[in-house]
mmCIF file of C-alpha atoms in Angstrom:
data_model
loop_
_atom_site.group_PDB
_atom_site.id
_atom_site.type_symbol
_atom_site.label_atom_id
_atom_site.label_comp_id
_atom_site.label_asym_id
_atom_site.label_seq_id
_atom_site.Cartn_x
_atom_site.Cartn_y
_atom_site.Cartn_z
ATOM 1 C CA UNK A 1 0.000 0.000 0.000
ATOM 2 C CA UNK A 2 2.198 2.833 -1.542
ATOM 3 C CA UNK A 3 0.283 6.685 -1.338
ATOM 4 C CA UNK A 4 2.477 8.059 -3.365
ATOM 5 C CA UNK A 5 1.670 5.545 -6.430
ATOM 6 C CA UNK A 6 -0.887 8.470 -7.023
ATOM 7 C CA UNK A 7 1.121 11.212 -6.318
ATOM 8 C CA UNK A 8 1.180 13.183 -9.300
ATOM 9 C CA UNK A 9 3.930 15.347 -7.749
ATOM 10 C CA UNK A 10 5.991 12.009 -8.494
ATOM 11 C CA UNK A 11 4.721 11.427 -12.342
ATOM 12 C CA UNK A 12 6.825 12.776 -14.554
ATOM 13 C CA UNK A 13 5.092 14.396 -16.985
ATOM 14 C CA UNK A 14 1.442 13.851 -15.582
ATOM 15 C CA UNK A 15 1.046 17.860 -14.849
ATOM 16 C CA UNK A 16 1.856 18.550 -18.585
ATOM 17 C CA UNK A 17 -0.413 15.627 -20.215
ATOM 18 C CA UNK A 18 -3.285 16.936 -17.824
ATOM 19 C CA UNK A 19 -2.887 20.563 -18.398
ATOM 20 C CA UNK A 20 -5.615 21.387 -20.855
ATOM 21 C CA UNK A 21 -7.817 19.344 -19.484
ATOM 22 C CA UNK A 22 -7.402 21.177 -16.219
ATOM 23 C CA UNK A 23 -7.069 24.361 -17.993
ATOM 24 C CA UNK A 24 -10.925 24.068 -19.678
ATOM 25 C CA UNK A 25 -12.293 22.948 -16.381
ATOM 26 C CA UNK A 26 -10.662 26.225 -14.552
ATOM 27 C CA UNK A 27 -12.496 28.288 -17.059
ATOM 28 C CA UNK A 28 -15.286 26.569 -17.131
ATOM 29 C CA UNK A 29 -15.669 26.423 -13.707
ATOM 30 C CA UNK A 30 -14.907 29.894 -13.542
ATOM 31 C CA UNK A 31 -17.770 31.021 -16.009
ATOM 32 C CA UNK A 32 -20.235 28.718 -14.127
ATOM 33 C CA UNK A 33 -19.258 30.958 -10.857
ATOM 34 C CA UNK A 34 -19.524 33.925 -11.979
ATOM 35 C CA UNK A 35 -22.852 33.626 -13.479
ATOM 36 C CA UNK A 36 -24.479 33.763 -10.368
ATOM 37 C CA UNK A 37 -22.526 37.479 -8.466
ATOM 38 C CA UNK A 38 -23.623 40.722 -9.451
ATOM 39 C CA UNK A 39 -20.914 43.337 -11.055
ATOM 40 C CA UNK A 40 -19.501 43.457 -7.146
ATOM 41 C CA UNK A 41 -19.045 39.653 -6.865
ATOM 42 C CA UNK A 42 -22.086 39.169 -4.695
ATOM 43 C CA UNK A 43 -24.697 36.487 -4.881
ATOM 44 C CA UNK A 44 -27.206 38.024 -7.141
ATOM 45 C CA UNK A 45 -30.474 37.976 -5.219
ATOM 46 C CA UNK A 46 -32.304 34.442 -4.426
ATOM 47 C CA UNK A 47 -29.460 32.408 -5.272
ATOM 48 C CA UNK A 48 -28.171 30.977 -2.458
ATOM 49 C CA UNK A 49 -28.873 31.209 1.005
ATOM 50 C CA UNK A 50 -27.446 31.800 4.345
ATOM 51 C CA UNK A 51 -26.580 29.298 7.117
ATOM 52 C CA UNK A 52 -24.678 29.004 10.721
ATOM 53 C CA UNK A 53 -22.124 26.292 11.178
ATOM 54 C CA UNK A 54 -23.212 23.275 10.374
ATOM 55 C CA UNK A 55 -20.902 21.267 13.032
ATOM 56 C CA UNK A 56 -22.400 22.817 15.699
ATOM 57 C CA UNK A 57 -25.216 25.126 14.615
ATOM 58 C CA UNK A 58 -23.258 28.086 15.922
ATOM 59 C CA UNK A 59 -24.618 31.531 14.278
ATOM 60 C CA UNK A 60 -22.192 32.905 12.126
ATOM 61 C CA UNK A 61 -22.521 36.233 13.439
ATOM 62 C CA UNK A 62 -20.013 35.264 16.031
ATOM 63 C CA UNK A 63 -17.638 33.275 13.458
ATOM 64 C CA UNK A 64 -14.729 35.049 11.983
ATOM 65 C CA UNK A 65 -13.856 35.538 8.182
ATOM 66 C CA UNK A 66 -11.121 33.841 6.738
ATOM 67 C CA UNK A 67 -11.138 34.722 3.668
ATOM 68 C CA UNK A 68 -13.835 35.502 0.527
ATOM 69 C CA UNK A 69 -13.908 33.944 -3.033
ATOM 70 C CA UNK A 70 -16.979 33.982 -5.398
ATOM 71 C CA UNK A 71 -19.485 35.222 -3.509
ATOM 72 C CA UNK A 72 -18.719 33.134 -0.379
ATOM 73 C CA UNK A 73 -17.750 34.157 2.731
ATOM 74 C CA UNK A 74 -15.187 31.597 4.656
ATOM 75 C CA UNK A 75 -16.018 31.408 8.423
ATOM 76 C CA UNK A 76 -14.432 29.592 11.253
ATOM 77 C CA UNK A 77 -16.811 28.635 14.046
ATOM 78 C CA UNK A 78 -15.660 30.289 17.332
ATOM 79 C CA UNK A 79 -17.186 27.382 19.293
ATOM 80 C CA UNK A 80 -15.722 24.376 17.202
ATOM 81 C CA UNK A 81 -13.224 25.831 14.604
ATOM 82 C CA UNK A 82 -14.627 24.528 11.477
ATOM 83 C CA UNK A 83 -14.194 26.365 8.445
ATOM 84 C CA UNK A 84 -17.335 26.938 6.292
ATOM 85 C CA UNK A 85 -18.925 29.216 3.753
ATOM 86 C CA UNK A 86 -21.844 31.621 5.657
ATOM 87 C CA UNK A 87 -23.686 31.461 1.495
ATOM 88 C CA UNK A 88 -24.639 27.898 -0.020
ATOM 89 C CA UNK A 89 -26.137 27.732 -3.548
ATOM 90 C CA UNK A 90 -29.848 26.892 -4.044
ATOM 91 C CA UNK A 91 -30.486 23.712 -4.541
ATOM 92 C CA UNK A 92 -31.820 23.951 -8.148
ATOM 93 C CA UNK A 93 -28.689 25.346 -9.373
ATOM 94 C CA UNK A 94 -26.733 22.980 -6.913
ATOM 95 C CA UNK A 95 -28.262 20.512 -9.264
ATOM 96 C CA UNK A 96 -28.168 21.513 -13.081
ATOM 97 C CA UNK A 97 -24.195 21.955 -11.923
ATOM 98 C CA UNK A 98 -23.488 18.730 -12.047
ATOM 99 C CA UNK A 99 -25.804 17.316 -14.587
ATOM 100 C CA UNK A 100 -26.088 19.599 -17.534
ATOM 101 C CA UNK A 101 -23.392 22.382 -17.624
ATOM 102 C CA UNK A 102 -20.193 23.779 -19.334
ATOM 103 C CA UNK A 103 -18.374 22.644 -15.673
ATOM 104 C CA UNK A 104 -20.112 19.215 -15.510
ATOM 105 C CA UNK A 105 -18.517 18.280 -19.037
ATOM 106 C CA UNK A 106 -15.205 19.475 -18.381
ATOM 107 C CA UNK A 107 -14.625 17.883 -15.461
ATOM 108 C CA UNK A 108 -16.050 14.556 -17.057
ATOM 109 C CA UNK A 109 -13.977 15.366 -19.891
ATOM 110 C CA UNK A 110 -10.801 15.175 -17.218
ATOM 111 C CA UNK A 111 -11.979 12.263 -15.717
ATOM 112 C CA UNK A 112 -11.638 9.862 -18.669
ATOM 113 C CA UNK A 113 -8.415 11.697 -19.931
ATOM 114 C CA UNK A 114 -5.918 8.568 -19.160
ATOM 115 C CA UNK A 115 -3.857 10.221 -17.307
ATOM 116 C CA UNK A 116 -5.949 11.199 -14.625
ATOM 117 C CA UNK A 117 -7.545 7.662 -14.695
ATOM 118 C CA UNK A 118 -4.656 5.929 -14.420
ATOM 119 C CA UNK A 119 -4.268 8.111 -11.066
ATOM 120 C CA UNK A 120 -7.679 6.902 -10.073
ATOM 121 C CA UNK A 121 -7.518 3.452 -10.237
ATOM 122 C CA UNK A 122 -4.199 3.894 -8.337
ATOM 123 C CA UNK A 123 -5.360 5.567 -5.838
ATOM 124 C CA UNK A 124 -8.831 3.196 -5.703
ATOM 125 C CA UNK A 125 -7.188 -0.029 -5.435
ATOM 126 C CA UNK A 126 -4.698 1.877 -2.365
ATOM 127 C CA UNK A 127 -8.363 3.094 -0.883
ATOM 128 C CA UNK A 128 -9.661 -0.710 -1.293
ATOM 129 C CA UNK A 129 -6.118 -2.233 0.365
ATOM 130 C CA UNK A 130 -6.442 0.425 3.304
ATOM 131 C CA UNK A 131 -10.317 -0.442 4.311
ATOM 132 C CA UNK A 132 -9.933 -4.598 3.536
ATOM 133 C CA UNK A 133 -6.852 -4.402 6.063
ATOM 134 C CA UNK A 134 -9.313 -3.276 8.641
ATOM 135 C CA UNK A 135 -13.196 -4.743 7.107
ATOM 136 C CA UNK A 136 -12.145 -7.790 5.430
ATOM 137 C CA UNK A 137 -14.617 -7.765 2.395
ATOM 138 C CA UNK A 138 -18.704 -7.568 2.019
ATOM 139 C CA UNK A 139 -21.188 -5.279 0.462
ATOM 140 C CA UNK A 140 -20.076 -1.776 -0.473
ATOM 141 C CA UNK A 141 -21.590 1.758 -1.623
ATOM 142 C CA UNK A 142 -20.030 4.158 -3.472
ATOM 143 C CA UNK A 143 -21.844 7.567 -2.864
ATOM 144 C CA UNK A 144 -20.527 9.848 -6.093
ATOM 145 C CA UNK A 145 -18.967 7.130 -7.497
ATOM 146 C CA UNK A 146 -17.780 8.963 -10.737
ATOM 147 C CA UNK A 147 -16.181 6.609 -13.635
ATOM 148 C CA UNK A 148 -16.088 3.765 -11.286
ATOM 149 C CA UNK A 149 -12.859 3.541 -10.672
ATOM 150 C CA UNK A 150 -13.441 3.008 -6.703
ATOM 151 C CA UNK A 151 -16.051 0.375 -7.682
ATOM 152 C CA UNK A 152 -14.004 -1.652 -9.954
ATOM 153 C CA UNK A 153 -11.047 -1.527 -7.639
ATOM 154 C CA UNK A 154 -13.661 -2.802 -4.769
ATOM 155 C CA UNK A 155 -14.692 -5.701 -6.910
ATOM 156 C CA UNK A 156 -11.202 -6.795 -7.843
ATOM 157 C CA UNK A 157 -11.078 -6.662 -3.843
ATOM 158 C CA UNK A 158 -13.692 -9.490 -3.221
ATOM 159 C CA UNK A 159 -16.541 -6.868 -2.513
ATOM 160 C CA UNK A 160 -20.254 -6.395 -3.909
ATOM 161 C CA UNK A 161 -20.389 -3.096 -5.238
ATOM 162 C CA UNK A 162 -23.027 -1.066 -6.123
ATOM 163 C CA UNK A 163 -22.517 2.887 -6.644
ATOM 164 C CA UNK A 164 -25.289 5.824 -6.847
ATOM 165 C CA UNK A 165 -23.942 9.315 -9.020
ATOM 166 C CA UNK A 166 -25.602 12.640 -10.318
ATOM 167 C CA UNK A 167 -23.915 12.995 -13.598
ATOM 168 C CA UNK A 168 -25.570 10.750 -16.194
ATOM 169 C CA UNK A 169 -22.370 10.636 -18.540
ATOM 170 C CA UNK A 170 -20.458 9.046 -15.946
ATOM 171 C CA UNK A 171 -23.092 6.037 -14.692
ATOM 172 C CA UNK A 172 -23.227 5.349 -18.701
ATOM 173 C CA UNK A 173 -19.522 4.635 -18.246
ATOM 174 C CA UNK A 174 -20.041 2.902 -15.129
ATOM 175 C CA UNK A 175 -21.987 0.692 -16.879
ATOM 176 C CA UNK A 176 -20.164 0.220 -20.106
ATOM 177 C CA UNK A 177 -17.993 -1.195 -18.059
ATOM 178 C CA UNK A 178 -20.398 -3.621 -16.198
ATOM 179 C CA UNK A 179 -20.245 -2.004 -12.720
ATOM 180 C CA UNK A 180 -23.546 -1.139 -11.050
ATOM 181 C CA UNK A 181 -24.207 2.194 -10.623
ATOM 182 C CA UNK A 182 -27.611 3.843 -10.376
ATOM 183 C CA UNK A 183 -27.752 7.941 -11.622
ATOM 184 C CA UNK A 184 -29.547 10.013 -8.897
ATOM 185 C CA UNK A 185 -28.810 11.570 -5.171
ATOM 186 C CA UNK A 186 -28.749 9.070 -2.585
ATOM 187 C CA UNK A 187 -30.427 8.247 -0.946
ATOM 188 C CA UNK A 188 -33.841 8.504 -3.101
ATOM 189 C CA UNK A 189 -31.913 6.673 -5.999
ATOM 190 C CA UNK A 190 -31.232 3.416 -4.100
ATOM 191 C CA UNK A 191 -32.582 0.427 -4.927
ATOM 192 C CA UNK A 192 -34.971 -1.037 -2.222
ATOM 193 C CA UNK A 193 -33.130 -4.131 -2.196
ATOM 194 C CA UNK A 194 -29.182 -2.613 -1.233
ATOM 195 C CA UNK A 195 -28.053 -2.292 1.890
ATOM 196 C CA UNK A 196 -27.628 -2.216 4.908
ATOM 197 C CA UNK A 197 -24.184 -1.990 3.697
ATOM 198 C CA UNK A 198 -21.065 -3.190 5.256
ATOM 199 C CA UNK A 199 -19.063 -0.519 3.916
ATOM 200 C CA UNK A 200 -20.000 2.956 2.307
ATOM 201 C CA UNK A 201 -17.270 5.471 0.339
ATOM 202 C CA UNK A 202 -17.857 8.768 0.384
ATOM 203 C CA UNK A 203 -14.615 10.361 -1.305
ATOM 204 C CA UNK A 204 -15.244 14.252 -2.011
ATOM 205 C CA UNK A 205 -18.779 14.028 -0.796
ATOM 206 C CA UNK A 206 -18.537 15.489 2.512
ATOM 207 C CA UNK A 207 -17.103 19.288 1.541
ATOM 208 C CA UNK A 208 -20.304 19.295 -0.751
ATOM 209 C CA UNK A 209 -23.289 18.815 1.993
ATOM 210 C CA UNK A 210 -24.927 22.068 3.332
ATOM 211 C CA UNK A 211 -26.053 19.626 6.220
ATOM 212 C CA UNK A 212 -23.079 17.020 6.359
ATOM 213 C CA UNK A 213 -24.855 16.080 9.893
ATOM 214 C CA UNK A 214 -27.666 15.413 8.680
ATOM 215 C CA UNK A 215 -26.586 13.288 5.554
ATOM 216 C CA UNK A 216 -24.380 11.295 8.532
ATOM 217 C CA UNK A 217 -27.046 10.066 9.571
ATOM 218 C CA UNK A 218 -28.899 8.735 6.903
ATOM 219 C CA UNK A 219 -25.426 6.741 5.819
ATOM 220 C CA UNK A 220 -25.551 5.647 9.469
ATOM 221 C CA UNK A 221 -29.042 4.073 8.532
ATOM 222 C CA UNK A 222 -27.963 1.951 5.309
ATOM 223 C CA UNK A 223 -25.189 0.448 7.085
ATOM 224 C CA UNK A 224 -24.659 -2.402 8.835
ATOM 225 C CA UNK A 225 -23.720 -2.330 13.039
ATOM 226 C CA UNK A 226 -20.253 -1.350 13.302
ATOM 227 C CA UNK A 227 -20.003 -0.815 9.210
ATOM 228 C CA UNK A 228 -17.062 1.450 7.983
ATOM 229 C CA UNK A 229 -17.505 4.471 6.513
ATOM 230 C CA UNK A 230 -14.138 6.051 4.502
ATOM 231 C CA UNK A 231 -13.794 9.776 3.726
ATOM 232 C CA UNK A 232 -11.637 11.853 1.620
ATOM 233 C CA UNK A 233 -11.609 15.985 1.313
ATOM 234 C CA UNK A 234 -9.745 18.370 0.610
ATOM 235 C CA UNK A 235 -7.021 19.460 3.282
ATOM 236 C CA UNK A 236 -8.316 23.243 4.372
ATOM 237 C CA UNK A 237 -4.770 23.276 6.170
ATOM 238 C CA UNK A 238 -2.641 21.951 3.189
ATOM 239 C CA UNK A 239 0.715 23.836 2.253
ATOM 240 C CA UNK A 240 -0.470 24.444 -1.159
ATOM 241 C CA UNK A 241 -4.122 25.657 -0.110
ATOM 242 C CA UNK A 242 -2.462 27.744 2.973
ATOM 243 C CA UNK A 243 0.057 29.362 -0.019
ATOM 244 C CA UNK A 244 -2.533 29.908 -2.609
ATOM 245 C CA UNK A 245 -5.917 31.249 -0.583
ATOM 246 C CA UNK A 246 -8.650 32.200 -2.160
ATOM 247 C CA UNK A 247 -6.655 31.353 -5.795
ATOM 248 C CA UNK A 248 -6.796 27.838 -4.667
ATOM 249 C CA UNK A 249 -9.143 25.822 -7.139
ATOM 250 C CA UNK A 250 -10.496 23.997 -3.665
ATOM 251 C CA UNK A 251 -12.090 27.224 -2.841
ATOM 252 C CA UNK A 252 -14.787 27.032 -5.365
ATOM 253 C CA UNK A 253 -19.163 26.975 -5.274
ATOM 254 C CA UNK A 254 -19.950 23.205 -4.386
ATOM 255 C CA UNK A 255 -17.231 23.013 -1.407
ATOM 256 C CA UNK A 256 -19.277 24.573 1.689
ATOM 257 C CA UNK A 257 -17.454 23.091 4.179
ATOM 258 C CA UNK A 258 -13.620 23.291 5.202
ATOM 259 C CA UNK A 259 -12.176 20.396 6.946
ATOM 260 C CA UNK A 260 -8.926 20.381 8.992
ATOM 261 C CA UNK A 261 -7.012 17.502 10.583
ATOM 262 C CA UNK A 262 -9.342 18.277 14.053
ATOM 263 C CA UNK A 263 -12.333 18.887 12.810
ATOM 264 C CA UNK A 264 -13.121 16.385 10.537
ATOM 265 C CA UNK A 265 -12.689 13.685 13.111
ATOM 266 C CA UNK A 266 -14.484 15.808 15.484
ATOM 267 C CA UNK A 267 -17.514 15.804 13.106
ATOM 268 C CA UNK A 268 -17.487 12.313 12.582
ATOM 269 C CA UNK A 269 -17.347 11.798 16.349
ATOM 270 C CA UNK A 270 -20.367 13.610 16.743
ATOM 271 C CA UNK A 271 -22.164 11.625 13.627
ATOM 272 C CA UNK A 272 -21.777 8.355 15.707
ATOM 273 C CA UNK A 273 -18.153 7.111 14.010
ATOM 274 C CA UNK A 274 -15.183 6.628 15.723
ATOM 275 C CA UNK A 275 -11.236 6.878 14.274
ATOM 276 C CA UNK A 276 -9.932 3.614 12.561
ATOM 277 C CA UNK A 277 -7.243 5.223 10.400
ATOM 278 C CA UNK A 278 -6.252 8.672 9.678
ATOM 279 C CA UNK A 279 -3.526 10.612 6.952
ATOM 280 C CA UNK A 280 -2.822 13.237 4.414
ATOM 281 C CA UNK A 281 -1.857 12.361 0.910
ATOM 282 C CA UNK A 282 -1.467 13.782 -2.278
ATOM 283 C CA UNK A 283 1.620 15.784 -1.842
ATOM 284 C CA UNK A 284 1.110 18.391 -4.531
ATOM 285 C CA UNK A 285 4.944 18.617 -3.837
ATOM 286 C CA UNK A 286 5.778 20.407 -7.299
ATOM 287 C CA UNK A 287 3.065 23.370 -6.958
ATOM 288 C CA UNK A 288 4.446 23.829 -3.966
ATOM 289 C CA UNK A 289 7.991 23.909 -4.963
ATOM 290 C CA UNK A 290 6.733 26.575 -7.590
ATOM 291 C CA UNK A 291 6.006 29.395 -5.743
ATOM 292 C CA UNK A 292 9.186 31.592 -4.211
ATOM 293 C CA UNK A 293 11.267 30.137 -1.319
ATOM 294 C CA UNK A 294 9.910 32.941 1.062
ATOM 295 C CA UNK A 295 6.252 32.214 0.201
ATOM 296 C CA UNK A 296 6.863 28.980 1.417
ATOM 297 C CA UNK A 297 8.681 29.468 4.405
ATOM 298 C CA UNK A 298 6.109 31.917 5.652
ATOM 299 C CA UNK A 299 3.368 29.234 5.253
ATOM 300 C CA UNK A 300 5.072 25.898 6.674
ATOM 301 C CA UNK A 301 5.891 28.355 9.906
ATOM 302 C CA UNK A 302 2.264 29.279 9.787
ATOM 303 C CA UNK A 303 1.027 26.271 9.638
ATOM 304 C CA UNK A 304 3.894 24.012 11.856
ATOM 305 C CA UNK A 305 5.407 27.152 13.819
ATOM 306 C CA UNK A 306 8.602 25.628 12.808
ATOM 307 C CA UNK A 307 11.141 27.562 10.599
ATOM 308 C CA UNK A 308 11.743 26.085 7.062
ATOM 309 C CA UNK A 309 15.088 26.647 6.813
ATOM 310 C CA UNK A 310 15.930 25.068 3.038
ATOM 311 C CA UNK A 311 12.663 24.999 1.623
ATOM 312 C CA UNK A 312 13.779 23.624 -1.829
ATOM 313 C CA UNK A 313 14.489 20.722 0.134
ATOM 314 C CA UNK A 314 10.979 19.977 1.353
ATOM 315 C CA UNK A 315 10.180 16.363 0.488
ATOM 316 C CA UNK A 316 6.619 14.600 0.128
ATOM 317 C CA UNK A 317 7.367 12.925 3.834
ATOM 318 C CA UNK A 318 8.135 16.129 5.252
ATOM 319 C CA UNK A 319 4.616 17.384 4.086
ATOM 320 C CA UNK A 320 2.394 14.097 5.175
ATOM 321 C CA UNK A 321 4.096 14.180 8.441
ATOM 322 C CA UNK A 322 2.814 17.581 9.364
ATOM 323 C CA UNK A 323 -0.368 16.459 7.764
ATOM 324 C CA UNK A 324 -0.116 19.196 5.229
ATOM 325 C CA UNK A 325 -1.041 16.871 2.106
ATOM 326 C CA UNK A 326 -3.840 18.147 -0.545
ATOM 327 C CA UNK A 327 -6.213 15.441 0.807
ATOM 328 C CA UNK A 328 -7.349 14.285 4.170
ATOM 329 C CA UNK A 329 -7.729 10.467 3.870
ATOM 330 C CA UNK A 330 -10.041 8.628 7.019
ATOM 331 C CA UNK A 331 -11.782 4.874 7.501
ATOM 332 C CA UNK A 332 -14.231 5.398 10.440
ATOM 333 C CA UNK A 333 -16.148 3.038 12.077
ATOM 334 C CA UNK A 334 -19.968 3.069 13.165
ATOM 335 C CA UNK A 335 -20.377 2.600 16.663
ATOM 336 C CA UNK A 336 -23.265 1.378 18.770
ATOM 337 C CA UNK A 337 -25.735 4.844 19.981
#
């Protein structure tokens, strides 16, 4: 079990291959923002809505602002710390996002380049290896499960796998490739005959959920007594998120919460799971190693409160070990209420 197989810090060549295709979602994505803010970058009227912290319902009046990018503000709770945006989409929009627009096709577009799949099913069969050291095998659900990539790797692993995704292009390649995958929002697009489930993935799910709570729950519900439940989002306290701000393409409509290495556990906590395994990876090593030595140094000592004293030595161990990868990686287990 190797993170960095998927590393594409450590694929020579990857960045360039992938580069238009990440270039036409960026712009895409951008146009698809700005549709929505007025000529001072404001949600234009009706189209989103306003909402306190959805960890532990504390009004945002009393949360500070971390930063602000497309219309959202960034708050951190002052009771629990998370980081989330104050403005959430409406739900129509929320919607038509992911199955009919400019930014939908793109980022399919990037998901079948072969480049970025052959990342994928890297980093699926590590996922699979990780949870089957701790589960064994059984019945699995993939919620947003994409090209398939997770549920192929899952099969190859001994598991049943079923998957449930909102943009119809990619369940038509599920199936093409004979993996079961309904197109919907779970939970209303589940078959009455899955689950409980022994095992559910939710890999760049959470960050999405205006109630992540609340969805919790319901997961809790379709699984099985002490089922496992793995999560992956993006890193709010990465290096390269920390260096770039509000230019960071994490920071986007779609992402309304901001998880850190103590609050995403602490969420979890709360939903009824407890801690099996915990990392970073995804180094993003050579963005990093990009930007100015001083730019650098300034952020590892923000982050670490240690001086970086030769950053262009900075390795992809240096950055998991402070937990300062682009991706927080967890396997949580359900525990008994």
């Amino acid at each position: 079990m190797d993170k960095n197989s998927f590393d594409a810090a450590l694929r020579p060549g990857v960045r360039a291959a992938l580069a238009p295709s990440n270039s036409a979602l960026r712009r895409a994505e951008d146009e698809t923002f700005r549709r929505l803010l007025d000529e001072d970058g404001q949600f234009l009227p009706g189209a989103s809505f306003a909402r306190d912290c959805p960890y532990c319902h504390t009004a945002s009046a009393t949360a500070s602002l971390v930063l602000q990018a497309y219309g959202m503000h960034l708050m951190r709770c002052a009771d629990c710390g998370l980081v989330y945006s104050r403005e959430v989409i409406n739900r129509a929009f929320e919607q038509q996002r992911y199955q009919a627009s400019q930014a939908a096709d793109a980022n399919m577009a990037l998901k079948i380049d072969p480049h970025y799949a052959a990342l994928e099913q890297d980093k699926a069969r590590y996922v699979m290896a990780r949870l089957g050291s701790l589960a064994g095998t059984g019945s699995v659900l993939d919620i947003g499960s994409s090209t398939g990539a997770l549920l192929q790797a899952a099969e190859a692993a001994g598991w049943t796998a079923r998957g449930v995704e909102i943009n119809p292009a990619a369940v038509a390649h599920c199936r093409q490739q004979q993996l079961q995958a309904v197109c919907g929002e779970y939970p209303c697009a589940l078959s009455a005959d899955w689950g409980p489930f022994d095992a559910v993935l939710m890999l760049d799910v959470l960050e999405h959920l205006p109630d992540p709570l609340a969805f919790l729950a319901r997961v809790s519900a379709d699984m099985q007594p002490g089922g496992w439940l793995v999560i992956q989002v993006p890193n709010f306290r990465s290096l390269l998120l920390t260096i770039e701000g509000g230019r960071n393409n994490n920071i986007c409509h779609g992402h309304w919460s901001y998880f850190e290495e103590q609050t995403l556990p602490g969420l979890m906590r709360k939903a009824g799971f407890e801690m099996r395994f915990f990392e970073t990876y995804i180094s993003e090593l050579d963005r990093i190693l990009a930007y100015p030595d001083e730019v650098i140094a300034t952020a590892w000592q923000q982050l670490t409160g240690q001086v970086l004293e030769q950053p262009r030595q900075l390795t992809v161990e240096h950055v998991h070990q402070a937990m300062l990868g682009y991706k927080l990686f967890g396997i949580f287990q359900k525990v008994a209420a």
